[in-house]
Amino acid sequence: MINIHYLDSFTFESGYTFKNIPIAYSTWGKLNDTADNVIVVCHSLTSNTLVDEWWSDILGPNKGLDTNKYFVICFNVLGSPYGSFSPITKINGDTNTPLNSKFPVPSIRDNVKAHKLVLDQLGINKVFCAIGGSLGGMQTLEWANQFSEYIAKIIPIGVGAWHSPWCIAWSDIQRQMIMNDPNWSNGFYSNDNPPNDGLGLARQTALISYRSQSSFQDRFKRNKTDDIYDVSSYLMHHHDIFNDRFDANCYLALLDSMDTHDLSHGTNNCAAVLKNFTQDALVIGIKSDILYPPEEQEFLANHIPRAELKIMDFSHGHDTFLIETDEINQYLLSWL
């Protein structure tokens, strides 16, 4: 079930202030009497709040995210089309129209601060643990960075202390694909004629970056069906289904949001920031991840004072944290 909470007012780091903005979230389990058994699950780039759909092996009674013990909550990030304030949200006013490409870039800190305001209004006194991979890992790190006394444990997965030039380059080529679509119209495209080719190509590009060469080799080889390579059919399938569920302006907003990720905010001293973390941390990396390679998680674990490092040795690439869920479940059962 998806709930919507409205913040009376929220100001982005960029200075824009909006009234009555929606924040979507889903919950599982029960809040205890002291309101401190909370686990915040932070979702990845194009996911929604329904953790029971994409992490079903981890969430539930006697699993890593044990709903008999914990009150689990997942917020939808700003900019996403799945319920929170985004480019497609209609703004109350004379026109009652969405912002489209005029939507301000939501930083990772904006997301964490907005979600903290919701937790405050829900009467939650403390977060036991925050966990997430990729974009969710960025939020997890910012939870620790911004609210040291409020959060006890963190589990960042497949993420670094900042978004690297390599990752920004992957984001930028996807932006170019969308903005060069003939239907782009500077971001004010019609619902009947959106930039589907550009958005679909961006998704195909992202999917390649989420995997590894060996995972594609193992899965597809050089097989063909009806004279079309199986890997080509796979990419085209995801081109089409992504257009059915996502919006181009939302996708660009989220890419921009990820690119803002920098725990030091440009001071080039993330090590000093991490040394101030007071939380217990389980840092999880993926050996075959080409986006956020293991040395980025090693950097986190080497500088967070109370950190433990796990490296998942699978060939799937970045998406391993969504595929090898049994292994992550075992990590959580033993560590939490």
XYZ file of C-alpha atoms in Angstrom:
336
model
C 0.000 0.000 0.000
C 1.275 3.474 -0.899
C 0.532 6.353 1.484
C 0.859 10.062 0.702
C 1.965 12.598 3.309
C 1.879 16.306 2.466
C 4.576 18.666 3.729
C 3.155 22.142 4.336
C 6.294 23.695 2.880
C 9.679 22.512 1.669
C 12.720 24.427 0.439
C 15.180 22.769 -1.913
C 18.921 23.301 -1.462
C 18.729 25.322 -4.667
C 16.470 27.826 -2.887
C 13.089 26.988 -4.437
C 10.226 26.711 -1.940
C 6.979 24.856 -2.623
C 3.835 24.444 -0.570
C 1.806 21.318 0.136
C 4.150 18.862 -1.557
C 3.406 15.106 -1.532
C 5.811 12.463 -0.234
C 4.819 8.855 -0.969
C 5.771 6.006 1.340
C 4.920 2.412 2.232
C 5.279 0.629 5.570
C 5.426 -2.890 7.016
C 5.471 -4.126 10.602
C 4.521 -2.157 13.705
C 6.075 0.794 15.477
C 7.080 -0.134 19.036
C 6.146 1.849 22.147
C 9.357 3.893 22.064
C 9.124 4.505 18.300
C 12.755 3.496 17.697
C 12.512 0.156 15.852
C 12.443 1.849 12.449
C 14.326 0.689 9.374
C 14.343 3.101 6.437
C 14.757 1.350 3.084
C 15.984 3.722 0.372
C 15.062 2.643 -3.153
C 17.196 2.751 -6.296
C 16.836 4.963 -9.384
C 13.597 3.776 -11.006
C 12.117 1.707 -8.184
C 9.037 2.536 -6.132
C 8.169 2.248 -2.440
C 6.905 -1.341 -2.701
C 9.876 -3.137 -1.160
C 7.799 -6.324 -0.918
C 7.880 -6.467 -4.732
C 11.588 -5.882 -5.452
C 13.153 -7.194 -2.204
C 10.588 -9.842 -1.292
C 13.307 -12.308 -0.201
C 14.567 -9.806 2.366
C 11.378 -8.243 3.752
C 9.026 -10.182 6.016
C 8.767 -12.209 9.231
C 12.096 -13.766 10.259
C 13.897 -12.322 7.221
C 16.670 -9.726 7.211
C 14.122 -6.908 7.325
C 12.118 -8.726 9.985
C 8.614 -7.278 10.152
C 8.086 -9.058 13.482
C 10.816 -6.847 14.975
C 10.999 -3.727 12.871
C 8.793 -1.024 11.466
C 10.037 -0.820 7.875
C 9.355 2.302 5.817
C 10.320 3.204 2.261
C 9.950 6.731 0.874
C 9.618 7.613 -2.786
C 12.299 10.122 -3.769
C 11.623 13.636 -5.008
C 11.440 13.655 -8.791
C 10.087 10.122 -9.136
C 6.744 9.510 -10.892
C 5.619 7.097 -8.154
C 3.818 9.510 -5.854
C 6.249 12.073 -4.456
C 6.674 15.664 -5.649
C 8.009 15.494 -9.210
C 7.941 17.128 -12.662
C 4.522 15.588 -13.312
C 2.922 16.794 -10.053
C 0.300 19.449 -10.718
C 1.021 22.639 -8.803
C -1.872 24.434 -7.160
C -2.262 27.883 -8.666
C -3.760 29.684 -11.603
C -2.758 27.062 -14.139
C -2.728 23.869 -12.031
C -0.136 22.405 -14.402
C 2.984 20.315 -13.792
C 6.452 21.874 -13.707
C 7.825 19.529 -16.381
C 11.455 20.505 -17.128
C 11.190 23.514 -14.769
C 11.288 21.123 -11.814
C 14.332 22.016 -9.645
C 17.100 19.476 -9.193
C 16.468 17.601 -5.918
C 19.754 16.893 -4.160
C 20.302 13.728 -2.169
C 20.230 15.904 0.954
C 16.880 17.360 -0.129
C 15.442 13.853 -0.178
C 16.767 12.863 3.220
C 15.612 16.128 4.809
C 12.129 15.788 3.306
C 11.854 12.199 4.509
C 13.060 13.199 7.980
C 10.255 15.782 8.170
C 7.725 13.032 7.435
C 9.244 10.780 10.122
C 9.024 13.647 12.614
C 5.365 14.162 11.818
C 4.733 10.420 12.154
C 6.137 10.597 15.692
C 9.241 8.529 15.022
C 11.954 9.286 17.580
C 14.895 7.417 16.126
C 15.881 5.292 13.134
C 17.480 1.965 13.964
C 18.927 1.469 10.487
C 18.918 2.913 6.960
C 19.691 0.651 4.014
C 19.785 1.083 0.265
C 21.672 0.381 -2.948
C 22.831 2.765 -5.675
C 20.672 5.927 -5.376
C 19.379 4.326 -2.173
C 22.951 3.972 -0.949
C 23.511 7.692 -1.509
C 20.522 8.449 0.686
C 21.732 5.977 3.296
C 25.075 7.770 3.544
C 23.362 11.147 3.803
C 21.140 9.874 6.611
C 24.325 9.196 8.572
C 25.939 12.454 7.487
C 23.010 14.710 8.360
C 21.512 13.035 11.435
C 24.259 11.448 13.514
C 22.258 11.195 16.748
C 19.053 10.119 15.046
C 20.226 7.001 13.227
C 22.049 4.038 14.774
C 23.132 1.866 11.820
C 23.594 2.182 8.070
C 23.964 -0.312 5.228
C 25.078 1.409 2.000
C 25.240 -0.958 -0.980
C 26.965 -0.475 -4.335
C 27.761 3.213 -3.864
C 30.652 5.593 -3.256
C 31.187 8.744 -1.218
C 30.601 10.864 -4.340
C 29.262 10.386 -7.869
C 32.353 9.856 -9.979
C 33.069 11.462 -13.381
C 32.589 7.979 -14.844
C 29.046 7.776 -13.489
C 28.276 11.364 -14.453
C 29.336 10.484 -18.003
C 26.836 7.600 -18.081
C 24.157 10.017 -16.856
C 25.073 12.629 -19.431
C 24.854 10.339 -22.445
C 21.379 9.313 -21.300
C 20.371 12.974 -21.010
C 21.567 13.594 -24.546
C 19.474 10.692 -25.826
C 16.315 12.128 -24.293
C 16.957 15.746 -25.210
C 17.788 14.871 -28.821
C 14.485 13.061 -29.286
C 12.393 15.061 -31.823
C 9.481 15.019 -29.358
C 11.478 16.517 -26.476
C 10.102 20.072 -26.951
C 12.399 21.476 -24.254
C 10.687 19.255 -21.719
C 7.160 20.492 -22.429
C 6.104 17.508 -24.542
C 2.512 16.329 -24.675
C 1.309 13.192 -22.964
C 0.176 11.946 -26.361
C 3.586 12.427 -27.972
C 6.381 12.018 -25.369
C 10.073 11.456 -26.225
C 9.737 7.686 -26.042
C 12.635 6.864 -28.350
C 15.055 8.937 -26.301
C 13.794 7.638 -22.953
C 13.881 4.053 -24.206
C 17.450 4.434 -25.479
C 18.483 5.961 -22.156
C 17.034 2.959 -20.350
C 18.820 0.537 -22.669
C 22.109 2.334 -22.017
C 21.534 2.196 -18.273
C 20.788 -1.530 -18.387
C 24.148 -2.191 -20.034
C 25.908 -0.242 -17.284
C 24.052 -2.193 -14.587
C 25.501 -5.506 -15.749
C 28.927 -6.855 -16.709
C 30.422 -8.338 -19.861
C 30.462 -11.819 -18.351
C 26.816 -11.599 -17.241
C 25.722 -10.775 -20.806
C 27.925 -13.551 -22.152
C 26.472 -16.103 -19.727
C 22.884 -15.037 -20.304
C 22.715 -14.348 -24.033
C 25.845 -15.737 -25.693
C 25.439 -15.118 -29.447
C 22.011 -16.710 -29.617
C 19.387 -15.494 -32.064
C 15.611 -15.823 -32.243
C 13.941 -15.065 -35.580
C 17.285 -13.731 -36.828
C 17.512 -11.170 -33.990
C 20.187 -11.479 -31.318
C 18.677 -12.356 -27.963
C 20.533 -9.486 -26.283
C 18.960 -7.066 -28.805
C 15.483 -8.428 -28.076
C 16.129 -8.033 -24.362
C 17.115 -4.392 -24.755
C 14.171 -3.577 -27.017
C 11.746 -5.205 -24.604
C 12.992 -2.969 -21.797
C 12.894 0.050 -24.114
C 9.169 -0.501 -24.538
C 8.125 -1.425 -21.002
C 10.079 1.461 -19.471
C 8.117 3.934 -21.566
C 4.930 2.420 -20.154
C 5.941 3.133 -16.558
C 8.210 6.183 -16.477
C 8.364 9.828 -17.526
C 11.293 11.501 -19.307
C 11.373 14.634 -17.121
C 11.263 12.468 -14.003
C 14.127 10.355 -15.285
C 16.228 13.453 -15.969
C 15.439 14.848 -12.516
C 16.658 11.628 -10.897
C 19.840 11.514 -13.000
C 20.530 15.107 -11.960
C 19.840 14.185 -8.347
C 22.376 11.343 -8.418
C 25.002 13.621 -9.936
C 24.721 15.954 -6.917
C 25.909 13.159 -4.612
C 29.060 14.292 -2.811
C 29.326 13.854 0.949
C 31.895 16.648 1.070
C 29.831 18.925 -1.228
C 32.828 19.676 -3.417
C 35.508 20.149 -0.751
C 37.320 16.991 -1.877
C 37.601 15.808 1.695
C 35.085 12.999 1.958
C 37.514 11.107 4.181
C 37.137 13.767 6.883
C 33.341 13.640 6.576
C 33.279 9.868 6.896
C 35.519 9.912 9.973
C 32.751 11.830 11.759
C 30.197 9.064 11.192
C 29.123 7.643 14.550
C 26.967 4.793 13.266
C 27.743 1.117 12.930
C 28.060 0.550 9.188
C 27.864 -2.535 7.014
C 29.277 -1.482 3.646
C 28.416 -3.874 0.816
C 30.195 -3.827 -2.536
C 29.959 -5.905 -5.697
C 33.089 -7.286 -7.310
C 31.765 -7.016 -10.889
C 30.196 -3.545 -10.532
C 31.496 -1.238 -13.291
C 29.566 1.806 -12.027
C 30.621 1.771 -8.372
C 33.632 -0.588 -8.210
C 34.691 -2.213 -4.932
C 37.445 0.307 -4.298
C 34.713 2.882 -3.672
C 33.221 0.718 -0.916
C 36.711 0.031 0.435
C 37.188 3.800 0.742
C 33.951 4.060 2.731
C 34.843 1.166 5.028
C 38.391 2.419 5.573
C 37.225 5.834 6.723
C 33.972 5.151 8.614
C 35.228 4.367 12.139
C 32.770 1.556 12.912
C 32.449 -0.078 9.506
C 32.510 -3.655 8.274
C 32.993 -4.465 4.573
C 31.394 -7.242 2.525
C 32.134 -7.757 -1.178
C 29.625 -9.833 -3.149
C 31.487 -12.053 -5.604
C 28.971 -12.489 -8.439
C 29.209 -11.696 -12.144
C 25.892 -9.834 -12.514
C 27.381 -6.355 -12.141
C 25.746 -3.452 -10.295
C 22.326 -5.140 -10.254
C 23.675 -7.932 -8.035
C 22.030 -6.338 -4.983
C 18.635 -6.836 -6.667
C 19.436 -10.343 -7.922
C 21.389 -12.167 -5.201
C 18.924 -11.273 -2.488
C 19.528 -14.457 -0.492
C 23.094 -13.344 0.202
C 22.035 -9.871 1.311
C 19.364 -11.453 3.494
C 22.036 -13.545 5.239
C 24.203 -10.455 5.766
C 21.299 -8.673 7.443
C 20.310 -11.629 9.612
C 23.820 -11.918 11.032
C 24.710 -8.214 11.217
C 21.510 -6.552 12.427
